[in-house]
Short mmCIF file of C-alpha atoms in Angstrom, two decimals:
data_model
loop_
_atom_site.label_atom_id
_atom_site.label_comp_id
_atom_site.label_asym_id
_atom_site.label_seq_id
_atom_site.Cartn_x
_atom_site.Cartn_y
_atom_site.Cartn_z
CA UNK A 1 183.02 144.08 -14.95
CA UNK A 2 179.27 143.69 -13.40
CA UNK A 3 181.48 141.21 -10.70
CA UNK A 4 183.71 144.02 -10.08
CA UNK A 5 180.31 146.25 -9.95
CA UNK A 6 178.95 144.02 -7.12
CA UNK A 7 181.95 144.15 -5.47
CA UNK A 8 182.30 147.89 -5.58
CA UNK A 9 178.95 147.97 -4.27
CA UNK A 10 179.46 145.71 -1.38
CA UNK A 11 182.50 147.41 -0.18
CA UNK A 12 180.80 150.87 -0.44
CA UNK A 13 177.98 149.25 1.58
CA UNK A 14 180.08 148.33 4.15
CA UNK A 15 182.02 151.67 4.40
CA UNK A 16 178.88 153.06 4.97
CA UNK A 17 177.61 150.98 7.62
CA UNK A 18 180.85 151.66 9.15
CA UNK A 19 180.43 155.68 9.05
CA UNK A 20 177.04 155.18 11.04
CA UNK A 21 178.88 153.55 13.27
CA UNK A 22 181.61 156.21 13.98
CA UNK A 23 178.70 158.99 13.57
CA UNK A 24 177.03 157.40 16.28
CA UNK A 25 180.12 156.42 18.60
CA UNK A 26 181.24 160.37 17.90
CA UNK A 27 178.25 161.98 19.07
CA UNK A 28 178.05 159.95 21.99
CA UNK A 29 181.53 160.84 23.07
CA UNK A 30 181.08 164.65 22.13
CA UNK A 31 177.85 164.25 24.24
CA UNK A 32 178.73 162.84 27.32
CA UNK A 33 177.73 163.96 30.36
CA UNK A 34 177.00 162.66 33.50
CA UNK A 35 173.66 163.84 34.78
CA UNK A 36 174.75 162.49 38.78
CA UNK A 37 178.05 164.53 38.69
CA UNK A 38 177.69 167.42 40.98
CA UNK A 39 178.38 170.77 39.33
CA UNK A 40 181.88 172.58 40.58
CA UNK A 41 183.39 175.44 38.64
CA UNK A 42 186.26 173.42 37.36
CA UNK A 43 188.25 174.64 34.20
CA UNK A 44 187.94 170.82 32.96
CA UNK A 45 184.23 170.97 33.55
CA UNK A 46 183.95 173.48 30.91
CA UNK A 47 185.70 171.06 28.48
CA UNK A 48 183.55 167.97 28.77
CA UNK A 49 186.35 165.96 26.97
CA UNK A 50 189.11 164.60 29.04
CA UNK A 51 192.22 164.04 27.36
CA UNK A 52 192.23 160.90 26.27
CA UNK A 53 188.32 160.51 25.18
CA UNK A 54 189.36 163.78 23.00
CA UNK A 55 192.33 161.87 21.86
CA UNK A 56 189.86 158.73 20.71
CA UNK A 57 187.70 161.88 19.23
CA UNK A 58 189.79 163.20 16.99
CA UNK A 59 191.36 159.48 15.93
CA UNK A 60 187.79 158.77 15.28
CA UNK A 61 187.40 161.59 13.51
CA UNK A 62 190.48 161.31 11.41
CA UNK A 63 189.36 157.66 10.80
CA UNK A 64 185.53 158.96 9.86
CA UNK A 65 187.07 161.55 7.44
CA UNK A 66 189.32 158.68 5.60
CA UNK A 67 186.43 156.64 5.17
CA UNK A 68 184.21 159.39 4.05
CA UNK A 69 186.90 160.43 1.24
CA UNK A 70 187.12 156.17 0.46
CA UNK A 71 183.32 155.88 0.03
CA UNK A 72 183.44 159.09 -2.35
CA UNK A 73 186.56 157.60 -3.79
CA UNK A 74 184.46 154.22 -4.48
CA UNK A 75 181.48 156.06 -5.02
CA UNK A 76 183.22 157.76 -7.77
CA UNK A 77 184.57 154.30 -8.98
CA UNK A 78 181.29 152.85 -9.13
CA UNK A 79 180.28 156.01 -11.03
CA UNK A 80 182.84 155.68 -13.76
CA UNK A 81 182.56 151.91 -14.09
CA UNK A 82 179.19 152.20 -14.49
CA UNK A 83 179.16 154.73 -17.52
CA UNK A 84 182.18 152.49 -18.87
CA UNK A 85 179.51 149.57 -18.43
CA UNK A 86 176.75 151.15 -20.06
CA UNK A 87 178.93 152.11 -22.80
CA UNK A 88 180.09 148.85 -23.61
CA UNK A 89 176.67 147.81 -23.85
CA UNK A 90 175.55 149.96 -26.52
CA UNK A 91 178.83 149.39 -28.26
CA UNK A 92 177.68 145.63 -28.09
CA UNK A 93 174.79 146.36 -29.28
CA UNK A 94 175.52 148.79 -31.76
CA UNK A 95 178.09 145.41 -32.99
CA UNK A 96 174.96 143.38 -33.15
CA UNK A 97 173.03 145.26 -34.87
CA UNK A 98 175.78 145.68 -37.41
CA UNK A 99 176.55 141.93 -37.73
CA UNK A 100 172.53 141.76 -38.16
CA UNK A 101 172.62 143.83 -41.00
CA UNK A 102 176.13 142.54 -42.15
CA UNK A 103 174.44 139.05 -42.02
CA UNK A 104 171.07 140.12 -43.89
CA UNK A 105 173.51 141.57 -47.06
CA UNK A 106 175.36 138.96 -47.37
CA UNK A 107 171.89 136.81 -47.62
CA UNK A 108 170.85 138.97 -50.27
CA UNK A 109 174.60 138.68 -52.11
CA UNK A 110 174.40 134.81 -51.42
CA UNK A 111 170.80 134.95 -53.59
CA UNK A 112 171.69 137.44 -56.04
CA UNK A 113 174.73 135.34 -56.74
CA UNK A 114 172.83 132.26 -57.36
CA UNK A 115 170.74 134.11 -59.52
CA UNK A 116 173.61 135.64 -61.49
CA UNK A 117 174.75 131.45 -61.66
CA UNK A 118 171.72 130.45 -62.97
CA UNK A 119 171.64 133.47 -65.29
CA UNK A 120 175.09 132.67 -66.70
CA UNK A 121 174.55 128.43 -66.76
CA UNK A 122 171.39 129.49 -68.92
CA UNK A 123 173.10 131.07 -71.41
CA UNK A 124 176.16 129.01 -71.70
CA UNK A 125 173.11 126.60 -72.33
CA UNK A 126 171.91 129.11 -75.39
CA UNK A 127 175.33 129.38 -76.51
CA UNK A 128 175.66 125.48 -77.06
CA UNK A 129 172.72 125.84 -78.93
CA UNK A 130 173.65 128.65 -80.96
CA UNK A 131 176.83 126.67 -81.78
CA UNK A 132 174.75 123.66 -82.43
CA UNK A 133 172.50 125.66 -84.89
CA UNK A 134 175.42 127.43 -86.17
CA UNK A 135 177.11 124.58 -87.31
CA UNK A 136 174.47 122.65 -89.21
CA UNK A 137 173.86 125.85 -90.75
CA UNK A 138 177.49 125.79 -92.11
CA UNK A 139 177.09 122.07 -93.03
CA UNK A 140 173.77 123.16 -94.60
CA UNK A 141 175.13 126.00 -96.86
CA UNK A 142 178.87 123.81 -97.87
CA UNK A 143 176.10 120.99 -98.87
CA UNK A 144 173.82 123.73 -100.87
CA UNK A 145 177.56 125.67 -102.34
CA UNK A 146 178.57 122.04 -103.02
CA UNK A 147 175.31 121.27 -105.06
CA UNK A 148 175.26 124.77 -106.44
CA UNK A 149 178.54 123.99 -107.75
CA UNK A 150 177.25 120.95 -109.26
CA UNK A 151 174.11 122.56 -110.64
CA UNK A 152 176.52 124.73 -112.08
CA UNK A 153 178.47 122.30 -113.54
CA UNK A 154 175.90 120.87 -115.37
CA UNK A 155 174.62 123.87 -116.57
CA UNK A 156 178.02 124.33 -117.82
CA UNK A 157 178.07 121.14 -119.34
CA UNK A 158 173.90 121.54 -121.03
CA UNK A 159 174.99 125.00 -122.47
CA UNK A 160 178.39 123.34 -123.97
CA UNK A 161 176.14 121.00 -125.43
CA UNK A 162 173.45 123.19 -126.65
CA UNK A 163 176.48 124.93 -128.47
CA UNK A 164 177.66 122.11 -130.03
CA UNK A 165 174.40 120.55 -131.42
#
């Protein structure tokens, strides 16, 4: 679009140098007079045009007129593509600054994650203890039932025995 910019601007350029052109060849022809003519009272005197410079006067003009309504036609182009232009820039930047701050939350996700890992490997770790503990505790208290049991058993047994002596 800034290619089509430039080119909008050349052309308009152009168009322009070509109205000074016509301005100027248009107010020579409306103004010409020749200073070494000698003054008669002639109906065509009065109308310093002949026919065919007024013919070449009013094509110029028509032409003059088309290209002043194609340079405000470009000129209104150029306008238009420029606020189009301008707008697209702030929309890109408006998108970078959102992937910027897209980007910088998913940074703090990405770390907050790998804290929540380490978090959760940490306790599986605990748990595995736990279990560990857990365990020898059961083996601990069967051994202790098992030799309570047998405590009791001979108890048992000793008391029978007091009985009977």
């Amino acid at each position: 679009s800034k290619k089509a910019l430039a080119d909008l601007q050349d052309q308009l350029r152009l168009l322009k140098k070509d109205l000074a052109n016509k301005d100027t060849l248009v107010q020579e022809s409306t103004s010409m007079k020749d200073a070494n003519k000698h003054v008669h009272f002639e109906p065509d005197r009065y109308d310093p045009l002949s026919g065919l410079d007024r013919t070449s006067l009013a094509a110029a003009r028509r032409e003059l007129d088309q290209c002043r309504m194609k340079i405000d036609g470009l000129t209104h182009d150029l306008r238009e593509t420029t606020i189009k232009l301008a707008a697209k820039d702030e929309r890109i930047n408006e998108l970078k600054n959102e992937n910027d701050s897209i980007k910088r939350e998913h940074d703090l996700i990405s770390q907050a994650n790998n804290q929540l890992r380490l978090r959760v490997h940490e306790l599986e770790s605990n748990v595995n203890s736990y279990d560990s503990v857990a365990n020898k505790s059961t083996l601990t208290i069967s051994s202790m039932q098992k030799d309570a049991k047998e405590k009791q058993d001979q108890l048992l047994e000793l008391q029978a025995r007091i009985r009977y002596i």
